[in-house]
Every structure is written in structure tokens, then in C-alpha cells.
Amino acid sequence: MRILFSINNSLALLRSPRAPAPIRSLLFGSKKSSSVSRSAAAFSSAMSIPPSISAASHSEEALAGKLWIKFNRECLFSMYSPFAVSLAAGNLKIETFRQYIAQDVHFLKAFAHAYELAAECADDDDDKLAISNLRKSVIDELKMHDSFVQDWDLDINKEVSVNSATLRYTEFLLATASGKVEGLKAPGMLDTPFEKTKVAAYTLGAVTPCMKLYAFLGKEFGTLLDSSEVNHPYKKWIENYSSDAFQASAKQTEDLLEKLSVCMTGEELDIIEKLYQQAMKLEVEFFHAQPFAQPTIVPLLKNHSKDELMIFSDFDLTCTVVDSSAILAEIAIVTAPKDDQGQQINRMLSADLKNTWSLLSKQYTEHYEECIESILNKEKADKFDYEGLCEALEQLSEFEKKANDRVIESGVLKGLNLDDIKRAGERLILQDGCINVFQKILKTQDLNAKLHVLSYCWCGDLIRTAFSARGVDAVEVHANEFTFEESISTGEIERKVESPIDKAQQFKSIIQNRKKDEEDKEEKSILTVYIGDSVGDLLCLLEADVGIVVASSSSLRRVGSHFGVSFVPLFSGIVQKQKQEETWKGLSGTLYTVSSWAEIHSFALGWE
């Protein structure tokens, strides 16, 4: 029941004055429920859902920075492509790299020509010079490609025609640089220098994503290069794109885009955004169009399509933006009576309920921190110690169950209407990209996959509605359940998953039952993936063949590290596995960290 640990923070977020939408509409929609008609007005103006964190944090960023953040999903699809992973690992076949270099030469020549056309359109001498310097950097890049040809005795012109992905990008780039942009006058009708300058800005909008993407990939790959590794065949390529010179060139491109677009209208900036997005998409297609005929570790699920795939996920703060306990608390508070008059159900008054929630939250926070500190006071393991971790988490499990006892005994969960809970589930804000991953898994043909959600959430109906409202009905939910009498909660909980130990037992039980089912059919291997974010998920994350940690809490890392668990960025981990041709295996003591569900999508499912 980690829920109460974060409830004050969650409630504060729900009441954030920056938020655009009232929590009242999130929970109950536009039609009033009979159970809330008297008390909703007091809360509807004050409670709200927070805006996107990235939107709030980067509101003052330059245009290129905003667009890079907005279309970061496409960047991840490029980075997690089989081609990029194998190149970073150093075991990409030379023939594949030769094909890539040949395509990139065509691309870079178009790039240089686009810069040339853009320079002609710029009306400022400084801008013309800046664009010309960027063109020179492309010429230098072509010279680097020539050195690859010499180093490996490659004939890049031998039987290598321009593939469709390269052609689409080069045609798009040159059309943009020629002024053939939707919403712009025909090229021959650009009468004023200002109108021509727009073409230069649009061209920068189309080339900047490529420069930024290569600078990003170069830096990511560069951090994985071992300085003692002299035999990495693509070390020169990686060092070029991770170099200070190339990073500076990419930054200059972004700065020039900002300068050229500073006086543009909102509609014209929208055009740049569309060009940027299109360029990012074409880059993804370019990476995935490279001929590839070797074993690779990505995309994970497609490479295991012959196996039985079992995907597990936590719910609160792994799938959701707000903890479900905060939502249930708000329903209880909003629907609670303000006085004793006309009560049909013996419920706590709204003011008393708020005070009780506050007390329970304070108790949970204090006792949870004491429990974690007690665990960390044990002797630190010098290697992965799963048994010691299980023993330590027994202590946390007892704490969680006692915390649930206090919640039930308090009566705060009594009197909630099932319709209100389901309405809240329909409107629950989920983490960006979460539903896309689940939908894609279920819709992808030839994937023999089962989806399971393991959660401490008090009310499984909230979870089921959150998924079914978004067309994901095939998720099996394993959570606690409210007990109801005529659709009104009694305040009791059917307790199924209360602790890390309960979660691990459920996880193992589901797998064992599946293995028994498979014994009656043809025998298949089972690959398990678990996605979580808290200490409560730790045992399941470790038991799974692939344990993925999303935006983990500090207590998860502290407890895990104390018992020898390693936390490795996912991309770094898969490059290492690609290099050593390792398989995925549970209880390895290694968990993989990601920044978003988009990264999980890129790794597990790849480009559509």
C-alpha cells in the first residue's frame, strides 16, 4: 500500500493551480451523479490535473529544443533500430555498413545542395555565411566517407542504387529547399527577400532533425565505447559524430533555425514543425531500410514471436500519472456528506474524512521511511543477494498489511459508488505511450502474448475500466477488490496483492499455471517481461527475464543497490548483450532503466 506514502503529493498535484481541467470532470464527467450533487461545488474549482511536465518545463526553450522534445519518440525508433544497435555493438556486418555508406553519400550530396539553395534565399550576409559553413561541414562529412572507402577497400558505387527511403528523404529535402512547401507561394512568385528568407528557414527546419539525431546518436554510442577497445570496426564513425566539432555543427544548425524563424507567424512556425516531424520520420525509415541479415536483439518481442510472451506491468505511477489512491481519496472526499442531514448511508462527514486521510497519510509516510531505513541498516551485500532481499522485504510486507488494516478500520473507503469509480477510470490520465504499447502488443499478428497487470490498487474495477475505456480489454488484472452492496462500497477490501511478497507470489503462480497449460500443447519457451517503478515491484522485476524500470523511486534504487542489484540504462544493456550475444534470463541481478514508454515501445516492438 505505497499509495498513502504519496497521497499528499498526489492531492497537491490534483489541486495544482496550473492545471487546465477540474478534477471534478475527471472523476465524474459532465453529468452529476446523485451521490455527489451536494458536495461537488466545493471541490470543482480547486482541484485539477497537472499539465504535461515536459510542456511546463520547456516552455521557454528555443524552437529546435521544443521540436526535439516533441518528436523524441522518432529519435528512439532510430536508436533502437537493429542497424544502430549492431553498429554501436561493433558487430554490424561490413556489407551492411557498405550499403549504408553508399546510401548516405547520396543523402549528403542532397544535403549539401539543399544548403546551397538555402544560402541563395537568405537575405542577411551573416546568415548566408552561416549556411555556407554548414555546407562545408557536410563536404567534410563526405570526405570522411571517402576515408571509409579507402580503409576497407569498398566500392560504394558497385551495384548500389538509391533505395526508396533515401529517395523519399532527398526528394523531400530538395523540394523544401526549392520552395515547394505547402502554404508558401510558388518558387517563381517569391517577390521579396523576406519571402525568400522563409524558404531558408523551412530548409533549416528540414535539415536540423538529421543533424541533431546524428549528434545524439554519436554521443550515445560514444559513451559506450571502451577506450581500450581498439578493434571496434566503427570506432571512427562513432568518434566523428560524437566529436566536439560535429556537436558544435549540430548546435549551430539549431541556432540558425531559431534566428531565421524568430519573426515568423504562428502558421509559419506550424509549417516548420510539420517539416521537422516529417524529416524525423524519414530518418527513422532510412535507418530501418538498411539491408539487414544477421541476428539481433531488437525488437525484443518480434525476435521471440515463436515463444510464449508474458508481459507484466505495475499500474500506479508505472501506467498512471496520479496514484490510484489519490483518485479514490478524492472520490471519497467529494461524495462525502457535509452534514448528517438526509444521510441514507452511515458515512464519515467530508471534513472528518479529509482529516482522517491526512492522518493516515502522515502515519504511512513516517512508518514507511522508518521501514526502508531499517532495511538499509542491514549489512550491504557485496554481490547480488536475492534471498537476503526477499527476507528484508518480508518486513516491508508486514508494514503494508498493517497500513491496509488501518485504512479499512478507519471507514474512509465506505460509501463509494461503483459508477463514480468507473467514470474516474475512464478519465484517468495514463503515462504517455503506455496504451500504445499495450494496443500494439495485442494487435500485432504472430505475437503469442499475454498482458497482466499486478497492482496494490485497492479497486481492480478502476484498473479494468481505465484499460477497457481505451480499447484494451485483454489485460488480466491482479489487484485488490472493493466489496460492494448494491454498487456501494462497504469499506472492506478483498485483499489479494498487498506487498512485494504477494506480487512475487502472484507473478510466479501465473507463470507456473501457464507452463502447466503449455504441457498439454506443444512445448514452447516462455519469455517474461516486467515493467515497474517502485520497491513493491522489485522482486517481480528481478524474477522476470527482462525487468524494466520506469522513472523509478529513489527507495527502489537504494534498496536494490543495497542487495547488489545493478541498474543499467536499457540501451547500454542491449548493446552489451548484442556485443556478447547473450540471452535474457531472470534473476541475473540486473534491471534496465528507461525514461519513457516510448523507449519501451522502441525496444520491444520496433518501428511500425
XYZ file of C-alpha atoms in Angstrom:
608
model
C 0.000 0.000 0.000
C 2.689 2.521 -1.045
C -0.250 4.669 -2.136
C -0.659 6.602 1.074
C 3.047 7.360 1.068
C 2.460 9.647 -1.927
C -1.096 10.746 -1.326
C -0.344 14.224 -0.026
C 1.867 14.946 -3.021
C -0.715 13.456 -5.362
C -3.508 15.507 -3.858
C -1.367 18.592 -4.146
C -0.857 17.855 -7.817
C -4.553 17.345 -8.262
C -5.143 20.786 -6.814
C -2.367 22.465 -8.813
C -3.450 25.976 -9.895
C -1.508 25.478 -13.145
C -3.733 22.637 -14.276
C -6.261 23.163 -17.038
C -9.032 20.678 -16.230
C -11.021 20.309 -12.989
C -10.696 17.013 -11.152
C -14.475 17.060 -10.815
C -14.774 16.380 -14.559
C -12.036 13.753 -14.403
C -13.894 11.780 -11.777
C -17.497 12.284 -12.685
C -17.792 13.773 -16.165
C -20.329 16.402 -17.092
C -23.372 14.595 -15.711
C -23.863 14.805 -11.968
C -24.028 11.608 -10.007
C -26.670 11.547 -7.307
C -24.013 10.777 -4.729
C -22.065 13.975 -5.374
C -24.714 16.586 -6.059
C -24.386 18.306 -2.693
C -20.614 18.444 -2.268
C -19.113 18.764 -5.743
C -19.244 22.550 -5.949
C -16.812 22.962 -3.079
C -14.134 20.982 -4.930
C -14.736 21.580 -8.643
C -12.956 24.930 -8.792
C -9.931 23.965 -6.711
C -8.913 20.510 -7.918
C -7.222 19.883 -11.210
C -4.868 17.602 -13.118
C -1.305 18.812 -13.744
C -0.226 19.736 -17.261
C 2.405 17.817 -19.152
C 5.691 18.012 -17.272
C 7.711 18.391 -20.469
C 5.430 21.168 -21.709
C 5.777 23.068 -18.446
C 9.497 22.568 -18.066
C 10.456 23.594 -21.594
C 8.027 26.439 -22.318
C 10.921 28.910 -22.694
C 13.117 26.665 -24.858
C 14.169 27.615 -28.359
C 12.171 26.243 -31.265
C 14.612 23.430 -32.125
C 14.718 22.290 -28.491
C 10.936 22.160 -28.275
C 10.646 20.192 -31.512
C 13.362 17.726 -30.454
C 11.473 17.019 -27.234
C 8.132 16.763 -29.013
C 9.382 14.238 -31.577
C 11.768 12.332 -29.318
C 9.758 9.157 -29.990
C 11.088 9.064 -33.560
C 14.630 9.504 -32.268
C 14.230 6.412 -30.092
C 12.953 4.375 -33.024
C 16.162 5.220 -34.884
C 18.419 4.472 -31.913
C 16.763 1.108 -31.211
C 16.804 0.003 -34.855
C 18.669 -3.286 -35.498
C 21.135 -1.366 -37.652
C 22.001 1.217 -34.973
C 22.238 -1.325 -32.148
C 24.557 -3.571 -34.159
C 26.683 -0.623 -35.240
C 27.045 0.551 -31.630
C 27.934 -3.011 -30.573
C 30.567 -3.270 -33.305
C 29.223 -6.473 -34.867
C 27.306 -4.954 -37.777
C 28.265 -6.817 -40.940
C 30.678 -4.852 -43.129
C 28.473 -5.427 -46.166
C 25.541 -3.781 -44.388
C 27.729 -0.829 -43.437
C 28.940 -0.538 -47.037
C 25.343 -0.340 -48.222
C 24.624 2.293 -45.595
C 27.639 4.417 -46.593
C 26.555 4.286 -50.240
C 23.063 5.490 -49.339
C 24.441 8.155 -47.015
C 26.625 9.556 -49.802
C 23.501 10.147 -51.905
C 21.843 11.724 -48.908
C 24.772 14.016 -48.046
C 25.046 15.278 -51.612
C 21.386 16.277 -51.459
C 22.051 17.847 -48.075
C 24.874 19.985 -49.498
C 22.697 21.087 -52.420
C 19.849 21.999 -50.049
C 22.222 24.218 -48.050
C 23.339 25.841 -51.296
C 19.729 26.667 -52.234
C 19.007 27.916 -48.711
C 22.012 30.266 -48.803
C 20.668 31.807 -52.012
C 17.375 32.546 -50.255
C 18.866 34.133 -47.120
C 18.849 37.955 -47.263
C 21.374 38.513 -44.487
C 25.109 38.192 -45.162
C 25.729 36.613 -41.758
C 23.018 34.038 -42.444
C 24.474 33.276 -45.890
C 27.884 32.755 -44.314
C 26.469 30.527 -41.556
C 24.641 28.344 -44.085
C 27.769 28.155 -46.267
C 29.787 26.997 -43.254
C 27.227 24.301 -42.537
C 27.517 23.191 -46.157
C 31.296 22.932 -45.724
C 30.767 20.613 -42.754
C 28.697 18.334 -44.998
C 31.515 18.316 -47.577
C 33.886 17.303 -44.770
C 31.487 14.512 -43.842
C 31.596 13.258 -47.434
C 35.395 13.218 -47.201
C 35.112 11.066 -44.079
C 33.005 8.642 -46.094
C 35.776 8.575 -48.708
C 38.200 7.538 -45.960
C 35.910 4.615 -45.079
C 36.103 3.528 -48.703
C 39.899 3.639 -48.593
C 40.231 1.968 -45.188
C 38.067 -1.013 -46.144
C 38.678 -1.073 -49.870
C 34.995 -0.521 -50.544
C 33.494 0.329 -53.892
C 30.434 2.274 -52.799
C 29.224 2.685 -56.383
C 29.227 -1.023 -57.111
C 25.673 -2.254 -57.712
C 24.231 0.151 -55.157
C 21.264 2.188 -56.338
C 19.382 4.719 -54.273
C 16.809 2.898 -52.146
C 13.276 4.177 -51.710
C 13.832 5.505 -48.175
C 16.863 7.558 -49.255
C 14.978 8.828 -52.285
C 11.983 9.933 -50.221
C 14.194 11.934 -47.879
C 16.339 13.558 -50.596
C 13.289 14.480 -52.679
C 11.602 15.961 -49.608
C 14.748 17.912 -48.697
C 15.345 19.355 -52.162
C 11.666 20.183 -52.675
C 11.695 22.125 -49.405
C 14.903 23.970 -50.324
C 13.370 24.834 -53.706
C 10.401 26.486 -52.025
C 7.893 23.737 -52.775
C 6.294 23.949 -49.358
C 2.610 23.788 -48.583
C 1.342 27.266 -47.630
C 4.161 29.080 -49.466
C 3.944 30.857 -52.818
C 5.255 29.012 -55.865
C 9.064 29.358 -56.094
C 8.920 31.757 -59.038
C 6.499 34.057 -57.231
C 8.629 34.793 -54.156
C 8.898 38.520 -54.797
C 10.573 39.910 -51.694
C 13.772 38.979 -49.822
C 11.635 38.359 -46.713
C 9.538 35.761 -48.544
C 12.687 34.051 -49.802
C 14.095 34.000 -46.277
C 11.160 31.827 -45.290
C 12.495 29.165 -47.674
C 15.829 29.269 -45.861
C 14.039 28.817 -42.526
C 11.936 25.944 -43.870
C 15.076 24.268 -45.240
C 16.720 24.519 -41.819
C 13.531 23.002 -40.347
C 14.034 20.003 -42.631
C 17.791 19.515 -42.068
C 18.051 20.275 -38.345
C 16.460 16.960 -37.222
C 19.110 14.986 -39.106
C 21.975 16.964 -37.597
C 20.523 16.702 -34.097
C 19.788 12.990 -34.446
C 23.321 12.125 -35.595
C 24.820 14.277 -32.852
C 22.617 12.498 -30.317
C 23.431 9.008 -31.626
C 27.131 9.824 -31.801
C 27.134 10.940 -28.181
C 25.121 7.910 -27.000
C 27.322 5.465 -28.914
C 30.455 7.295 -27.796
C 29.676 6.779 -24.110
C 29.556 3.022 -24.761
C 32.950 2.873 -26.464
C 35.613 1.244 -24.341
C 38.808 3.288 -24.621
C 40.801 0.059 -24.597
C 38.695 -1.408 -27.396
C 40.896 -0.892 -30.454
C 39.153 -3.431 -32.680
C 35.723 -1.812 -32.845
C 35.284 -1.524 -36.645
C 33.054 1.553 -36.446
C 35.041 3.472 -33.848
C 35.993 6.121 -36.407
C 32.342 6.661 -37.390
C 31.279 6.974 -33.742
C 34.152 9.302 -32.858
C 33.270 11.588 -35.751
C 29.644 12.054 -34.738
C 30.456 12.281 -31.027
C 33.241 14.819 -31.633
C 33.042 18.355 -30.300
C 33.211 19.634 -33.881
C 30.110 17.743 -35.019
C 28.224 18.539 -31.800
C 29.003 22.227 -32.408
C 27.842 21.984 -36.008
C 24.524 20.483 -34.914
C 24.114 23.263 -32.341
C 24.874 25.910 -34.994
C 22.128 24.423 -37.173
C 19.639 24.691 -34.314
C 20.722 28.254 -33.522
C 20.358 29.284 -37.151
C 16.873 27.778 -37.306
C 15.959 29.846 -34.246
C 17.328 33.042 -35.817
C 15.600 32.541 -39.169
C 12.256 31.716 -37.577
C 12.162 34.420 -34.897
C 9.839 36.744 -36.873
C 7.605 34.030 -38.285
C 3.878 33.839 -37.649
C 2.211 31.014 -35.771
C 1.077 29.434 -39.048
C 4.604 29.578 -40.459
C 6.022 28.013 -37.295
C 3.443 25.241 -37.683
C 4.866 24.591 -41.163
C 8.371 24.286 -39.694
C 7.042 21.850 -37.096
C 5.460 19.693 -39.830
C 8.706 19.723 -41.811
C 10.694 18.785 -38.686
C 8.343 15.914 -37.902
C 8.420 14.665 -41.491
C 12.212 14.762 -41.504
C 12.368 12.770 -38.258
C 10.014 10.164 -39.707
C 12.094 9.904 -42.875
C 15.231 9.427 -40.758
C 13.586 6.516 -38.961
C 12.647 4.979 -42.303
C 16.213 5.499 -43.537
C 17.709 3.561 -40.613
C 15.175 0.749 -40.906
C 15.593 0.492 -44.688
C 19.215 -0.670 -44.444
C 19.525 -4.288 -45.647
C 19.876 -6.461 -42.579
C 20.617 -10.176 -42.461
C 22.079 -11.049 -39.063
C 20.792 -11.987 -35.618
C 19.872 -9.001 -33.480
C 18.475 -8.478 -30.009
C 15.885 -5.904 -31.124
C 12.981 -5.637 -31.429
C 12.569 -7.931 -28.432
C 9.077 -9.311 -28.938
C 9.307 -9.881 -32.677
C 12.520 -11.819 -32.156
C 10.656 -14.067 -29.721
C 7.465 -14.445 -31.767
C 7.751 -18.253 -31.553
C 7.875 -18.098 -27.771
C 5.114 -17.638 -25.242
C 5.359 -13.971 -24.274
C 4.141 -12.871 -20.860
C 4.145 -9.114 -20.313
C 3.579 -7.871 -16.755
C 3.196 -4.311 -15.558
C 2.590 -2.444 -12.359
C -0.231 0.149 -12.519
C 0.171 3.091 -10.132
C 2.718 5.607 -11.469
C 4.015 2.995 -13.912
C 0.936 3.278 -16.133
C -0.682 6.285 -14.458
C 0.292 9.906 -13.864
C -1.532 10.038 -10.500
C -1.599 7.270 -7.891
C -4.956 5.484 -7.765
C -5.189 6.020 -4.023
C -5.332 9.771 -4.637
C -8.197 9.259 -7.084
C -10.115 7.024 -4.677
C -9.464 9.506 -1.884
C -10.844 12.342 -3.984
C -13.968 10.339 -4.843
C -14.490 9.627 -1.150
C -13.991 13.277 -0.160
C -16.069 14.768 -2.966
C -19.006 12.421 -2.421
C -18.938 12.535 1.393
C -21.813 14.439 3.082
C -21.115 17.809 4.674
C -23.587 17.226 7.467
C -25.689 14.425 8.965
C -28.965 15.558 7.406
C -30.619 13.176 4.952
C -27.895 10.515 5.024
C -29.026 7.177 3.634
C -25.652 5.557 4.304
C -23.717 5.851 7.528
C -20.677 7.698 6.154
C -17.991 9.897 7.581
C -18.560 13.619 7.018
C -16.426 15.336 4.396
C -14.349 17.374 6.875
C -13.738 14.341 9.088
C -12.815 12.284 6.062
C -10.196 14.805 4.939
C -8.675 14.860 8.407
C -8.640 11.067 8.593
C -6.952 10.782 5.182
C -4.365 13.305 6.294
C -3.633 11.325 9.473
C -3.403 8.011 7.620
C -1.081 9.564 5.051
C 1.193 11.006 7.732
C 1.357 7.678 9.558
C 2.124 5.814 6.356
C 4.864 8.229 5.317
C 6.619 8.144 8.666
C 6.389 4.374 9.109
C 7.364 3.656 5.504
C 10.526 5.727 5.795
C 11.356 4.005 9.082
C 10.845 0.616 7.429
C 13.088 1.479 4.479
C 15.806 2.822 6.765
C 15.589 -0.346 8.861
C 16.124 -2.434 5.721
C 19.079 -0.296 4.667
C 20.665 -0.663 8.090
C 21.292 -4.322 7.353
C 24.738 -5.263 6.116
C 25.217 -4.236 2.492
C 25.677 -7.139 0.077
C 28.898 -7.268 -1.932
C 27.095 -9.171 -4.721
C 23.521 -9.834 -5.815
C 21.686 -11.345 -2.830
C 18.142 -12.313 -3.816
C 17.458 -14.349 -0.689
C 18.590 -11.501 1.554
C 16.361 -9.099 -0.388
C 13.331 -11.391 -0.008
C 13.939 -11.633 3.721
C 14.226 -7.841 4.019
C 11.052 -7.252 2.024
C 9.102 -9.526 4.380
C 9.468 -6.660 6.834
C 8.010 -4.221 4.292
C 5.193 -6.655 3.524
C 4.107 -6.771 7.157
C 4.147 -2.983 7.244
C 1.963 -2.732 4.105
C -0.632 -5.125 5.501
C -0.866 -3.225 8.791
C -1.287 0.009 6.844
C -4.195 -1.552 4.943
C -5.679 -2.653 8.273
C -5.723 0.980 9.401
C -7.387 2.135 6.188
C -10.148 -0.452 6.419
C -10.735 0.138 10.129
C -10.992 3.912 9.551
C -14.014 3.522 7.248
C -12.693 6.037 4.719
C -13.443 3.716 1.788
C -17.082 3.224 2.717
C -19.877 4.578 0.527
C -18.103 4.977 -2.834
C -20.369 4.447 -5.832
C -19.117 1.918 -8.395
C -20.314 4.141 -11.250
C -18.205 7.016 -9.922
C -15.163 4.730 -9.706
C -15.631 3.529 -13.275
C -16.136 7.072 -14.505
C -12.847 8.032 -12.865
C -11.159 5.058 -14.536
C -12.399 6.174 -17.942
C -10.861 9.603 -17.418
C -7.721 8.544 -15.588
C -4.628 10.125 -17.112
C -2.129 7.461 -18.168
C 1.551 7.816 -18.895
C 2.212 8.939 -22.453
C 2.735 5.930 -24.708
C 1.569 3.282 -22.228
C -1.664 2.430 -24.015
C 0.100 2.496 -27.386
C 2.428 -0.273 -26.205
C -0.406 -2.435 -24.896
C -2.530 -1.892 -28.013
C 0.373 -2.676 -30.325
C 1.210 -5.894 -28.464
C -2.376 -7.105 -28.691
C -2.837 -6.112 -32.345
C 0.463 -7.421 -33.715
C -0.096 -10.627 -35.620
C 2.043 -13.662 -34.864
C 2.744 -12.463 -31.306
C 1.644 -15.054 -28.786
C 1.474 -12.535 -25.944
C -0.488 -12.237 -22.706
C -0.760 -8.977 -20.746
C -1.012 -8.924 -16.955
C -1.245 -6.010 -14.526
C -0.124 -6.625 -10.930
C -1.117 -3.836 -8.575
C -1.518 -2.826 -4.946
C -4.529 -0.749 -6.050
C -7.474 -1.197 -3.688
C -10.007 -1.417 -6.513
C -9.451 -3.625 -9.561
C -12.555 -2.128 -11.224
C -10.709 1.188 -11.547
C -7.863 -0.509 -13.435
C -10.097 -2.607 -15.690
C -12.145 0.437 -16.674
C -9.014 2.510 -17.350
C -7.888 -0.054 -19.932
C -11.245 -1.123 -21.385
C -12.214 2.524 -21.989
C -9.181 2.730 -24.285
C -9.894 -0.478 -26.179
C -7.506 -2.703 -24.209
C -9.843 -5.402 -22.908
C -7.457 -8.344 -22.962
C -5.429 -7.254 -19.921
C -5.691 -9.600 -16.956
C -5.804 -7.530 -13.761
C -4.487 -8.929 -10.492
C -5.280 -6.446 -7.733
C -7.291 -5.963 -4.573
C -11.055 -5.514 -4.898
C -13.610 -3.357 -3.124
C -16.603 -5.228 -1.781
C -19.942 -3.709 -2.790
C -23.561 -3.859 -1.696
C -25.837 -2.637 -4.478
C -22.907 -0.845 -6.168
C -21.896 0.986 -2.959
C -18.576 0.101 -1.323
C -18.779 -1.404 2.152
C -15.348 -0.117 3.176
C -13.907 -3.627 3.148
C -11.226 -4.803 0.714
C -10.791 -8.257 -0.755
C -7.073 -8.388 -0.148
C -5.109 -10.190 -2.871
C -1.988 -8.130 -3.624
C -0.757 -6.057 -0.685
C 3.006 -6.376 -0.656
C 6.177 -7.122 -2.654
C 5.923 -10.752 -1.500
C 2.297 -11.009 -2.682
C 3.251 -9.592 -6.059
C 6.114 -12.048 -6.467
C 3.873 -14.971 -5.496
C 1.219 -13.867 -7.996
C 3.888 -13.468 -10.676
C 5.276 -16.966 -10.115
C 1.797 -18.503 -9.879
C 0.709 -17.016 -13.213
C 3.836 -18.341 -14.924
C 3.506 -21.799 -13.367
C -0.133 -22.054 -14.429
C 0.836 -21.046 -17.943
C 3.564 -23.681 -18.030
C 1.039 -26.327 -16.992
C -1.259 -25.229 -19.796
C 1.602 -25.445 -22.269
C 2.389 -29.011 -21.195
C -0.932 -30.033 -22.719
C 0.095 -28.403 -26.025
C 3.317 -28.224 -27.970
C 6.169 -27.166 -25.726
C 7.206 -23.508 -26.062
C 9.744 -21.335 -24.327
C 8.334 -18.572 -22.149
C 9.814 -15.065 -22.141
C 8.704 -12.822 -19.271
C 8.909 -9.031 -19.151
C 8.022 -6.961 -16.085
C 7.636 -3.164 -16.081
C 7.553 -1.335 -12.741
C 8.696 1.688 -10.783
C 8.773 1.007 -7.030
C 10.136 -1.186 -4.238
C 6.897 -3.162 -4.427
C 7.895 -4.274 -7.928
C 11.475 -5.194 -7.077
C 11.103 -8.964 -6.727
C 8.975 -9.278 -9.876
C 11.416 -7.117 -11.822
C 14.243 -9.444 -10.812
C 12.296 -12.661 -11.414
C 11.381 -11.627 -14.965
C 13.680 -12.399 -17.877
C 13.601 -8.675 -18.691
C 12.977 -6.258 -15.810
C 12.319 -2.694 -16.983
C 12.258 0.180 -14.504
C 10.296 3.290 -15.497
C 11.188 6.539 -13.686
C 11.957 4.637 -10.507
C 11.590 5.977 -6.997
C 14.739 6.669 -5.005
C 13.785 3.976 -2.486
C 13.736 1.356 -5.258
C 17.300 2.164 -6.270
C 18.513 2.442 -2.695
C 17.043 -0.888 -1.608
C 18.013 -2.652 -4.832
C 21.592 -1.381 -4.763
C 21.901 -2.373 -1.098
C 21.324 -6.001 -2.107
C 23.625 -5.965 -5.130
C 21.104 -5.118 -7.855
C 22.573 -3.278 -10.844
C 20.568 -0.585 -12.631
C 21.657 -0.226 -16.253
C 20.250 2.154 -18.903
C 18.329 -0.045 -21.326
C 20.159 0.995 -24.478
C 23.543 0.389 -22.856
C 22.329 -3.020 -21.722
C 21.092 -4.175 -25.109
C 24.250 -3.009 -26.875
C 26.262 -5.093 -24.409
C 24.012 -8.101 -24.981
C 24.233 -7.628 -28.758
C 28.018 -7.489 -28.465
C 28.269 -10.631 -26.353
C 25.297 -12.394 -27.993
C 23.738 -13.035 -24.581
C 20.194 -14.225 -23.953
C 17.699 -12.748 -21.489
C 17.447 -14.564 -18.183
C 15.715 -13.851 -14.883
C 17.480 -13.421 -11.525
C 20.581 -12.024 -13.180
C 20.626 -9.163 -10.686
C 20.428 -6.561 -13.484
C 17.479 -4.243 -14.125
C 17.134 -1.943 -17.122
C 16.084 1.678 -16.756
C 14.108 3.703 -19.304
C 12.949 7.301 -19.489
C 9.541 6.663 -21.050
C 7.082 4.191 -22.508
C 8.238 5.355 -25.946
C 11.601 3.781 -25.167
C 9.886 0.538 -24.168
C 7.929 0.651 -27.440
C 11.105 1.157 -29.486
C 12.926 -1.689 -27.740
C 10.111 -4.216 -27.536
C 8.163 -3.621 -30.741
C 10.326 -1.526 -33.028
C 9.200 0.711 -35.858
C 5.715 0.117 -37.271
